[in-house]
Coordinates of N, CA and C in Angstrom, one line a residue:
Chain A
N1 N -18.5 -4.8 -8.7 CA -17.2 -4.1 -9.2 C -16.0 -4.3 -8.5
A2 N -14.7 -5.2 -9.4 CA -14.0 -6.0 -8.7 C -12.8 -5.8 -8.1
G3 N -13.1 -4.1 -8.2 CA -11.9 -3.0 -7.8 C -10.9 -3.2 -8.2
V4 N -9.5 -3.6 -7.8 CA -8.3 -3.6 -8.7 C -7.9 -4.7 -8.5
T5 N -7.7 -5.9 -9.9 CA -7.1 -6.7 -9.7 C -5.2 -7.4 -10.3
Q6 N -5.0 -8.6 -9.8 CA -4.1 -8.6 -10.4 C -3.3 -9.9 -11.2
T7 N -3.0 -9.9 -12.3 CA -2.5 -10.5 -12.6 C -1.2 -11.1 -13.3
P8 N -0.6 -12.4 -13.2 CA -0.8 -13.9 -12.3 C -0.5 -13.1 -11.0
K9 N -1.5 -14.5 -9.9 CA -1.1 -14.1 -8.5 C 0.3 -15.0 -7.6
F10 N 1.2 -15.4 -8.4 CA 2.3 -15.8 -8.0 C 3.1 -16.6 -9.8
R11 N 4.5 -16.4 -9.8 CA 5.4 -17.0 -10.7 C 6.6 -17.3 -10.3
V12 N 7.0 -18.2 -10.8 CA 8.2 -18.3 -10.6 C 9.2 -18.3 -11.7
L13 N 10.4 -17.3 -11.8 CA 10.9 -17.0 -13.2 C 12.5 -17.3 -12.9
K14 N 13.2 -17.9 -13.6 CA 14.6 -17.8 -13.7 C 15.3 -17.1 -14.1
T15 N 16.5 -16.1 -13.4 CA 17.5 -15.3 -13.4 C 17.7 -15.4 -14.8
G16 N 16.9 -14.0 -15.7 CA 17.5 -13.3 -17.0 C 16.4 -13.7 -17.8
Q17 N 15.0 -14.0 -17.4 CA 13.7 -14.2 -18.0 C 13.0 -13.0 -17.8
S18 N 12.3 -13.0 -19.0 CA 11.2 -11.3 -19.1 C 10.2 -12.3 -18.3
M19 N 9.2 -10.9 -17.9 CA 7.7 -11.2 -17.9 C 7.3 -9.7 -17.4
T20 N 5.3 -10.0 -18.2 CA 4.4 -8.5 -17.2 C 3.4 -8.5 -16.6
L21 N 3.7 -7.9 -15.4 CA 2.4 -8.3 -14.1 C 1.6 -7.2 -14.9
L22 N 0.2 -7.8 -14.9 CA -0.8 -7.0 -15.4 C -2.0 -6.5 -14.2
C23 N -2.2 -5.2 -14.5 CA -2.9 -4.6 -13.3 C -4.6 -4.1 -13.6
A24 N -5.6 -4.5 -13.7 CA -6.5 -4.2 -14.1 C -7.5 -3.2 -13.3
Q25 N -7.6 -2.7 -13.3 CA -9.1 -1.4 -12.6 C -10.3 -1.4 -13.1
D26 N -11.6 -1.2 -12.4 CA -12.5 -0.4 -13.0 C -13.4 0.0 -12.0
M27 N -12.7 1.0 -11.6 CA -13.5 2.0 -11.2 C -13.4 3.8 -11.7
N28 N -12.1 3.8 -13.2 CA -12.3 4.5 -13.5 C -11.4 5.4 -13.3
H29 N -10.0 5.4 -11.8 CA -9.5 5.7 -11.8 C -8.6 6.5 -12.9
E30 N -8.5 8.2 -12.5 CA -7.5 8.6 -13.1 C -5.4 7.8 -12.9
Y31 N -5.1 7.7 -11.8 CA -3.8 7.5 -11.4 C -3.8 6.0 -11.1
M32 N -2.4 5.8 -11.3 CA -2.5 3.9 -11.0 C -0.6 4.2 -10.7
Y33 N -0.3 3.1 -9.9 CA 0.8 2.8 -8.9 C 1.2 1.0 -9.3
W34 N 2.5 1.3 -9.1 CA 3.3 0.0 -8.5 C 4.4 -0.1 -7.5
Y35 N 3.6 -0.8 -6.4 CA 4.3 -0.9 -5.4 C 5.3 -2.5 -5.2
R36 N 6.4 -2.5 -4.8 CA 6.6 -4.0 -3.8 C 7.1 -3.5 -2.3
Q37 N 6.7 -5.1 -2.8 CA 6.9 -5.0 -0.5 C 7.8 -6.1 -0.7
D38 N 8.9 -5.8 0.6 CA 9.8 -6.8 1.4 C 9.6 -6.7 2.7
P39 N 10.5 -7.7 3.3 CA 10.6 -7.7 4.0 C 11.0 -6.9 4.8
G40 N 10.0 -5.9 6.6 CA 11.3 -5.3 7.3 C 11.1 -4.1 6.5
M41 N 10.6 -4.0 5.1 CA 10.9 -2.4 4.5 C 9.5 -2.1 3.2
G42 N 8.3 -2.6 4.5 CA 7.3 -1.5 3.6 C 7.1 -2.1 2.4
L43 N 6.3 -1.0 2.2 CA 5.8 -1.3 0.0 C 7.0 -0.1 -0.4
R44 N 7.3 0.0 -1.1 CA 8.0 1.0 -1.6 C 7.5 1.0 -3.4
L45 N 7.5 2.8 -4.1 CA 7.0 2.7 -5.3 C 7.7 2.7 -6.5
I46 N 7.7 1.7 -7.3 CA 8.6 1.7 -8.2 C 7.8 2.4 -9.7
H47 N 6.8 2.1 -10.3 CA 6.4 3.4 -10.8 C 5.0 3.6 -10.8
Y48 N 5.2 5.0 -11.5 CA 3.1 5.5 -11.2 C 2.6 6.5 -12.6
S49 N 1.5 6.1 -13.0 CA 0.7 6.6 -13.9 C 0.0 7.6 -13.6
V50 N 0.0 9.0 -14.7 CA -1.2 9.7 -13.9 C -2.6 10.0 -14.5
G51 N -2.6 9.5 -15.6 CA -3.6 9.5 -17.0 C -3.0 8.1 -17.7
E52 N -3.9 7.8 -18.6 CA -3.7 6.8 -19.6 C -2.2 7.7 -20.7
G53 N -1.4 6.6 -21.2 CA -0.7 7.3 -22.0 C 0.9 7.6 -21.2
T54 N 0.4 7.9 -19.7 CA 1.5 8.6 -19.2 C 2.6 7.6 -18.6
T55 N 3.4 7.2 -18.1 CA 4.3 6.8 -16.8 C 5.4 7.9 -16.2
A56 N 6.0 7.4 -15.1 CA 6.8 8.5 -14.6 C 7.0 7.7 -13.7
K57 N 8.6 7.9 -12.7 CA 9.4 7.1 -12.7 C 8.8 7.2 -10.4
G58 N 9.4 5.9 -9.9 CA 9.0 6.1 -8.3 C 9.9 6.1 -7.7
E59 N 10.4 5.5 -6.8 CA 12.0 5.7 -5.7 C 12.7 4.5 -6.2
V60 N 12.5 3.4 -7.0 CA 12.9 2.1 -7.0 C 12.2 1.6 -8.6
P61 N 12.3 1.9 -9.8 CA 12.4 1.5 -10.6 C 13.6 0.9 -11.9
D62 N 14.7 1.1 -11.1 CA 15.1 0.3 -11.7 C 15.6 -1.5 -11.9
G63 N 15.2 -1.5 -13.0 CA 15.2 -2.9 -13.5 C 13.1 -3.1 -14.2
Y64 N 13.0 -2.6 -14.0 CA 11.8 -2.0 -14.0 C 10.6 -1.5 -15.2
N65 N 10.4 -2.0 -16.2 CA 9.4 -1.3 -17.3 C 8.0 -0.5 -17.2
V66 N 7.0 -0.1 -17.5 CA 5.9 -0.3 -17.4 C 5.3 1.0 -18.8
S67 N 3.2 0.3 -19.2 CA 3.0 1.3 -19.4 C 1.1 1.4 -19.2
R68 N 0.8 2.1 -19.8 CA -0.4 2.7 -19.3 C -1.1 2.8 -21.1
L69 N -1.5 1.9 -21.4 CA -2.6 2.6 -22.9 C -3.4 2.4 -23.0
K70 N -3.9 1.9 -21.8 CA -5.6 1.6 -21.9 C -5.5 3.0 -20.5
K71 N -6.4 3.3 -20.0 CA -7.1 3.9 -18.5 C -6.9 2.8 -17.7
Q72 N -7.6 1.0 -18.1 CA -7.9 0.6 -17.0 C -6.9 -0.4 -16.5
N73 N -6.1 0.1 -17.4 CA -4.6 -1.1 -17.1 C -3.2 -0.7 -17.0
F74 N -2.6 -0.9 -15.7 CA -1.3 -1.2 -15.9 C -0.3 -1.6 -15.6
L75 N 0.6 -1.9 -16.6 CA 1.4 -3.0 -16.7 C 3.1 -2.9 -16.1
L76 N 4.0 -4.2 -15.8 CA 5.2 -3.7 -15.2 C 5.3 -5.2 -15.7
G77 N 6.6 -4.3 -16.7 CA 7.7 -5.4 -17.2 C 8.7 -5.8 -16.7
L78 N 9.4 -6.4 -16.8 CA 10.4 -7.2 -16.7 C 11.4 -7.8 -17.7
E79 N 12.5 -7.1 -18.0 CA 12.8 -7.7 -18.7 C 14.5 -8.7 -18.5
S80 N 14.8 -8.9 -17.6 CA 16.0 -9.9 -17.4 C 15.7 -10.1 -15.9
A81 N 14.8 -10.7 -15.3 CA 14.8 -10.6 -13.6 C 16.2 -11.1 -13.0
A82 N 16.1 -10.3 -12.1 CA 17.0 -10.9 -11.1 C 16.7 -11.4 -10.4
P83 N 17.4 -12.1 -9.3 CA 17.0 -12.7 -7.5 C 16.4 -12.0 -6.9
S84 N 17.2 -10.3 -7.3 CA 16.9 -9.2 -6.0 C 15.3 -8.7 -6.5
Q85 N 14.9 -8.9 -7.1 CA 13.6 -8.5 -7.6 C 12.7 -9.6 -7.3
T86 N 12.9 -10.7 -6.2 CA 11.7 -11.5 -5.3 C 11.7 -10.6 -4.7
S87 N 9.9 -10.7 -4.8 CA 9.0 -10.1 -3.7 C 7.6 -9.7 -3.9
V88 N 6.5 -9.0 -3.0 CA 5.3 -9.3 -3.4 C 4.9 -7.8 -4.5
Y89 N 4.7 -7.9 -5.6 CA 3.9 -6.9 -6.1 C 3.1 -6.4 -5.9
F90 N 2.3 -5.0 -5.6 CA 1.3 -4.8 -5.2 C 0.5 -3.7 -6.3
C91 N -0.6 -2.7 -6.8 CA -0.9 -2.7 -7.8 C -2.2 -1.6 -7.3
A92 N -1.6 -0.2 -7.1 CA -3.1 0.8 -6.7 C -3.7 1.1 -7.6
S93 N -4.7 1.6 -7.4 CA -5.1 3.3 -8.0 C -5.9 4.5 -7.0
S94 N -6.3 5.0 -8.2 CA -7.0 6.1 -7.2 C -7.4 7.0 -8.5
W95 N -8.6 8.0 -7.7 CA -8.7 9.3 -8.2 C -8.4 10.3 -8.8
G96 N -7.3 10.8 -8.3 CA -6.3 11.5 -8.3 C -5.0 11.9 -7.5
Y97 N -4.9 13.1 -7.0 CA -3.6 13.4 -6.4 C -3.7 13.5 -4.7
Q98 N -3.6 13.2 -3.9 CA -3.9 13.2 -2.6 C -5.6 12.1 -2.3
E99 N -5.9 11.5 -3.2 CA -7.0 10.4 -2.7 C -7.0 9.1 -2.2
T100 N -7.8 8.4 -1.4 CA -7.6 7.2 -1.0 C -7.0 6.4 -2.6
Q101 N -5.9 5.7 -2.3 CA -5.3 4.8 -2.9 C -5.8 3.7 -2.7
Y102 N -6.4 2.2 -3.8 CA -7.2 1.2 -3.5 C -6.3 0.7 -4.3
F103 N -5.8 -1.0 -2.6 CA -4.6 -1.7 -4.7 C -5.4 -3.1 -3.9
G104 N -4.5 -4.0 -5.5 CA -5.1 -5.4 -5.7 C -4.7 -6.4 -4.4
P105 N -4.8 -7.7 -5.3 CA -4.6 -8.7 -4.1 C -2.4 -8.9 -4.2
G106 N -2.0 -8.4 -5.2 CA -0.8 -9.2 -5.3 C -0.1 -9.9 -5.8
T107 N 0.9 -10.2 -6.5 CA 1.9 -11.0 -7.4 C 3.0 -11.5 -6.3
R108 N 3.6 -12.7 -5.9 CA 4.3 -13.1 -5.7 C 5.1 -13.3 -6.6
L109 N 6.3 -13.1 -6.7 CA 7.9 -12.8 -7.9 C 8.3 -14.0 -6.8
L110 N 9.2 -15.0 -7.5 CA 9.8 -15.7 -7.0 C 11.3 -16.0 -8.2
V111 N 12.4 -15.2 -8.1 CA 13.5 -15.3 -9.3 C 14.9 -16.6 -8.7
L112 N 14.6 -16.7 -9.0 CA 15.8 -18.5 -9.1 C 16.9 -18.1 -9.6
Chain B
G1 N 12.8 12.7 2.3 CA 11.1 11.7 2.3 C 10.7 12.1 3.9
I2 N 9.3 12.1 3.9 CA 8.8 12.0 5.2 C 9.4 10.5 5.5
Q3 N 9.6 10.0 7.5 CA 9.2 9.4 8.1 C 8.0 9.1 8.0
V4 N 8.0 7.7 8.6 CA 6.8 7.3 9.3 C 7.5 6.2 10.6
E5 N 7.0 6.0 11.8 CA 7.5 5.0 12.7 C 5.7 4.7 13.3
Q6 N 5.9 3.7 13.1 CA 4.2 2.6 14.0 C 4.9 1.9 15.7
S7 N 4.0 1.9 16.1 CA 4.4 1.5 17.3 C 2.7 1.1 17.7
P8 N 3.0 -0.3 18.5 CA 4.5 -1.4 19.3 C 4.8 -1.8 17.6
P9 N 5.9 -2.9 17.6 CA 5.8 -3.0 16.0 C 5.3 -4.7 16.5
D10 N 4.8 -5.2 17.9 CA 4.1 -6.3 17.5 C 3.3 -6.1 19.2
L11 N 2.1 -7.3 18.8 CA 1.0 -7.1 20.2 C 0.1 -8.1 20.2
I12 N 0.4 -8.6 20.8 CA -0.5 -10.2 21.5 C -1.7 -10.1 22.4
L13 N -3.3 -10.4 22.1 CA -4.1 -10.2 23.3 C -4.9 -10.5 22.9
Q14 N -5.5 -11.4 23.5 CA -6.8 -12.6 23.9 C -8.0 -11.4 23.4
E15 N -8.2 -12.9 22.8 CA -10.1 -11.6 21.9 C -10.9 -11.2 22.9
G16 N -11.5 -9.9 22.3 CA -12.0 -8.8 23.3 C -11.4 -8.1 23.7
A17 N -10.3 -7.9 23.9 CA -9.3 -6.5 24.4 C -9.2 -5.9 23.7
N18 N -9.1 -5.0 24.0 CA -9.0 -2.4 22.9 C -7.5 -3.2 22.4
S19 N -7.2 -2.4 22.0 CA -5.9 -1.2 21.4 C -5.7 -0.2 20.9
T20 N -4.6 -0.3 20.8 CA -4.7 1.0 20.2 C -3.1 1.1 19.7
L21 N -3.3 1.2 18.1 CA -1.5 1.8 17.6 C -1.3 2.8 17.1
R22 N -0.1 3.1 17.1 CA -0.1 4.2 17.1 C 1.3 5.1 15.8
C23 N 1.0 5.8 14.7 CA 1.7 6.2 14.1 C 2.4 7.5 13.9
N24 N 3.7 7.8 14.2 CA 3.9 9.2 14.1 C 4.4 9.6 12.2
F25 N 4.5 10.8 12.2 CA 5.4 10.8 10.6 C 6.1 12.5 10.8
S26 N 7.2 12.5 10.6 CA 7.7 13.1 10.7 C 7.6 14.9 9.5
D27 N 6.4 15.2 9.3 CA 6.1 16.2 8.4 C 5.2 16.1 8.0
S28 N 4.3 17.6 7.7 CA 2.8 17.9 7.5 C 2.3 16.8 6.2
V29 N 1.2 16.2 6.8 CA 0.9 15.2 5.8 C -0.9 16.0 4.8
N30 N -0.5 15.7 3.9 CA -1.8 15.7 3.5 C -2.9 14.7 2.7
N31 N -2.3 13.5 3.3 CA -3.3 12.5 3.2 C -2.2 11.4 4.1
L32 N -3.5 10.5 4.8 CA -2.7 9.8 5.7 C -4.0 8.4 5.5
Q33 N -3.4 7.1 5.3 CA -4.5 5.9 5.2 C -3.9 5.1 6.8
W34 N -4.6 4.0 7.2 CA -4.2 2.9 7.5 C -5.0 1.4 6.8
F35 N -4.7 0.9 7.5 CA -4.7 -0.7 6.2 C -4.5 -1.8 6.8
H36 N -5.4 -3.1 6.4 CA -4.9 -4.6 7.4 C -4.9 -4.9 6.0
Q37 N -3.4 -5.4 6.5 CA -2.7 -6.9 5.7 C -3.0 -8.2 6.5
N38 N -4.1 -8.1 5.6 CA -4.4 -9.6 6.6 C -3.6 -11.2 6.0
P39 N -3.3 -12.5 7.1 CA -2.5 -13.1 7.0 C -3.0 -13.7 5.6
W40 N -4.0 -13.6 4.5 CA -3.0 -13.9 3.1 C -3.1 -12.6 2.3
G41 N -2.3 -12.0 2.7 CA -1.4 -10.7 2.3 C -1.9 -9.9 1.7
Q42 N -3.2 -9.8 1.5 CA -4.1 -8.6 1.0 C -3.9 -7.7 2.3
L43 N -3.9 -6.0 1.1 CA -4.3 -5.3 1.7 C -5.9 -4.4 2.1
I44 N -5.8 -4.2 3.2 CA -7.6 -3.3 2.8 C -7.5 -2.3 4.0
N45 N -8.2 -1.0 2.7 CA -8.4 0.3 3.1 C -9.3 -0.1 4.6
L46 N -8.6 0.6 5.6 CA -9.4 1.2 7.0 C -9.9 2.6 6.9
F47 N -8.8 3.2 6.7 CA -9.2 5.2 7.1 C -8.4 5.5 5.9
Y48 N -8.9 6.8 5.5 CA -8.4 7.3 5.1 C -8.4 9.1 5.7
I49 N -7.4 9.1 6.4 CA -7.6 10.5 7.4 C -6.7 10.9 8.1
P50 N -6.8 12.0 6.9 CA -5.2 13.1 7.3 C -5.4 14.2 8.0
S51 N -6.8 14.3 9.1 CA -6.8 15.0 10.2 C -8.1 14.2 10.8
G52 N -8.4 15.0 12.0 CA -9.6 14.5 12.2 C -9.6 13.3 13.0
T53 N -11.4 12.6 13.1 CA -11.7 11.3 13.7 C -12.9 10.6 13.3
K54 N -12.2 9.3 12.9 CA -12.9 8.8 12.3 C -13.5 7.2 12.6
Q55 N -14.7 6.5 12.4 CA -15.1 5.2 13.2 C -15.8 4.8 12.1
N56 N -15.6 3.5 12.4 CA -16.8 1.8 11.4 C -16.3 1.1 12.4
G57 N -17.2 0.5 12.3 CA -17.8 -0.2 13.5 C -17.0 -0.3 14.8
R58 N -15.8 -1.2 15.0 CA -15.2 -1.4 16.3 C -13.9 -0.6 16.5
L59 N -13.8 -0.2 14.6 CA -12.5 0.7 14.4 C -12.4 1.6 14.5
S60 N -11.8 3.0 15.4 CA -11.6 4.4 14.7 C -10.1 4.8 14.8
A61 N -10.3 6.0 14.5 CA -8.8 5.9 13.8 C -9.0 7.9 13.9
T62 N -7.8 8.4 14.4 CA -7.6 9.8 15.1 C -6.3 10.3 14.4
T63 N -6.2 11.4 14.1 CA -5.1 12.2 12.9 C -5.1 13.6 14.0
V64 N -3.6 13.7 14.4 CA -3.7 15.3 15.2 C -2.8 15.8 14.2
A65 N -3.2 16.9 12.9 CA -2.1 16.3 12.0 C -1.1 17.7 12.5
T66 N -1.2 18.6 13.5 CA -0.4 19.6 14.0 C 0.4 18.7 14.6
E67 N 0.2 18.0 15.6 CA 2.0 17.0 16.2 C 1.4 16.2 15.4
R68 N 1.5 15.5 14.3 CA 2.0 14.8 13.5 C 2.3 13.6 14.2
Y69 N 0.4 13.1 14.2 CA 0.8 11.7 14.8 C -0.8 11.1 14.3
S70 N -1.0 10.0 14.7 CA -2.1 9.2 14.2 C -2.3 7.3 14.7
L71 N -3.3 7.4 15.8 CA -3.6 6.9 16.0 C -5.4 5.9 15.8
L72 N -4.9 4.4 15.5 CA -5.9 3.4 15.2 C -6.5 2.7 16.6
Y73 N -7.5 3.2 17.0 CA -8.0 1.7 17.8 C -9.3 0.9 17.5
I74 N -8.7 -0.6 18.5 CA -10.0 -1.3 17.7 C -10.2 -2.1 18.9
S75 N -11.3 -2.2 19.4 CA -12.1 -2.3 20.2 C -12.8 -3.4 20.1
S76 N -12.7 -4.5 21.2 CA -13.6 -6.0 20.9 C -12.7 -6.9 20.4
S77 N -11.8 -7.2 20.5 CA -10.6 -7.4 19.1 C -11.1 -8.7 19.2
Q78 N -11.6 -9.2 17.4 CA -11.8 -11.0 17.3 C -10.8 -10.9 16.5
T79 N -10.5 -12.6 16.5 CA -9.5 -13.7 16.1 C -8.8 -12.7 14.5
T80 N -10.8 -12.2 14.0 CA -10.7 -11.8 12.3 C -9.2 -10.9 12.2
D81 N -8.9 -9.9 13.6 CA -8.3 -8.5 13.3 C -6.7 -8.7 13.6
S82 N -6.3 -10.4 13.2 CA -5.2 -10.4 13.2 C -4.7 -10.2 12.0
G83 N -3.0 -9.7 12.0 CA -2.2 -9.6 10.5 C -1.5 -8.0 10.8
V84 N -1.0 -7.2 10.2 CA -0.5 -6.7 10.4 C -1.1 -5.1 9.7
Y85 N -0.8 -4.0 10.4 CA -1.5 -3.2 10.3 C -0.4 -1.8 10.2
F86 N -0.4 -1.5 8.4 CA -0.2 -0.3 8.6 C -0.5 1.6 8.3
C87 N 0.1 1.8 8.5 CA 0.1 3.3 8.3 C 0.6 3.9 7.5
A88 N 0.2 4.4 6.2 CA 1.0 5.6 5.4 C 0.4 6.4 4.8
V89 N 1.6 7.7 4.7 CA 1.2 8.8 4.6 C 1.7 9.3 3.1
G90 N 1.2 10.3 2.2 CA 1.4 10.9 1.5 C 3.2 12.1 1.5
D91 N 3.4 11.6 0.1 CA 5.6 11.4 -0.2 C 5.2 12.2 -1.4
P92 N 5.4 13.8 -1.5 CA 5.2 14.2 -2.7 C 6.4 14.0 -3.6
I93 N 6.0 13.4 -4.7 CA 7.5 13.4 -6.0 C 7.9 14.7 -6.6
I94 N 9.1 14.2 -6.6 CA 9.7 15.0 -7.2 C 10.3 14.9 -8.7
S95 N 9.0 15.3 -10.0 CA 8.9 14.7 -11.4 C 7.8 15.2 -12.0
N96 N 8.0 15.0 -13.3 CA 7.4 16.0 -14.6 C 5.9 16.1 -14.4
F97 N 5.7 15.1 -13.7 CA 4.3 14.7 -13.4 C 3.6 14.9 -11.9
G98 N 4.7 15.6 -11.2 CA 4.1 15.8 -9.6 C 4.0 14.6 -9.1
N99 N 2.7 14.3 -7.9 CA 2.2 13.5 -7.2 C 2.8 13.1 -6.5
E100 N 2.3 12.2 -5.8 CA 2.5 11.6 -4.3 C 3.0 10.3 -4.1
K101 N 3.3 9.7 -3.3 CA 4.1 8.0 -3.2 C 2.8 8.3 -2.1
L102 N 2.7 7.0 -1.1 CA 2.3 6.4 -0.1 C 3.7 6.3 0.2
T103 N 4.1 6.5 1.6 CA 5.5 6.1 2.7 C 4.8 5.5 3.3
F104 N 4.7 4.2 3.1 CA 4.4 3.6 4.6 C 5.6 3.2 5.6
G105 N 4.7 3.1 7.5 CA 5.5 2.4 8.0 C 5.8 1.3 8.2
T106 N 6.7 0.3 9.0 CA 7.0 -1.2 8.6 C 5.5 -1.4 9.7
G107 N 4.8 -1.1 10.0 CA 3.7 -2.0 10.4 C 3.7 -2.6 12.6
T108 N 2.2 -2.7 12.5 CA 2.1 -3.4 13.6 C 1.9 -4.9 13.6
R109 N 2.5 -5.8 14.0 CA 1.7 -6.8 13.8 C 0.8 -7.1 14.9
L110 N -0.8 -7.5 14.7 CA -1.8 -8.0 16.5 C -1.9 -9.4 15.8
T111 N -2.0 -10.3 17.0 CA -2.1 -11.2 17.0 C -3.7 -11.9 17.8
I112 N -4.5 -11.7 17.5 CA -5.5 -11.9 18.7 C -5.1 -13.4 19.0
I113 N -5.6 -14.2 20.0 CA -5.9 -15.1 20.5 C -6.9 -15.7 20.8
P114 N -7.5 -16.8 20.8 CA -9.1 -17.3 21.3 C -9.3 -17.0 22.7

């Protein structure tokens, strides 16, 4: 099992560009999450999904969109990147509510 | 939301030493996890421990839910134990789907010196 994988590992964008981060899990988990990690602020939830075809907002959703067309994949989109979105992005998945969340290796994004 | 505080913020130890990391949280929780973020940035699950005690090799953890704290013990430290240790608790989300997010503490940075 690969667990949770993320693509790409590192990306540099210019302000206003768009991109999509891909998260894939092979554990047949229902729930998937996108967090961002910023220095001194721990990890914060951006969006999450409780199953295929569902998405919901977390605590910092502005500027991001997500889609869960397949159970194993959770995509995070930035339509018009801003320097404030420079961060490390982590995807996670779990069996369900109040279950262990397993994290991917992260994507480092730099927006110039 | 739930507040999570970790102490100490930094810890520097000689290889072979033991350490205790503490996590205090402001409300009752049904989900508590400990993670190790290694120097390459990867978050590694250590324990899922909303209550009770667990052990895994040189690491063990205890959560006293009624008193709202959890402790992570590392014995006979090795240089590979260096990194940041995070405590994270389940924090309910008010939304159409319910669910919870993990609220993370700001971590304890552990440095093990050979």
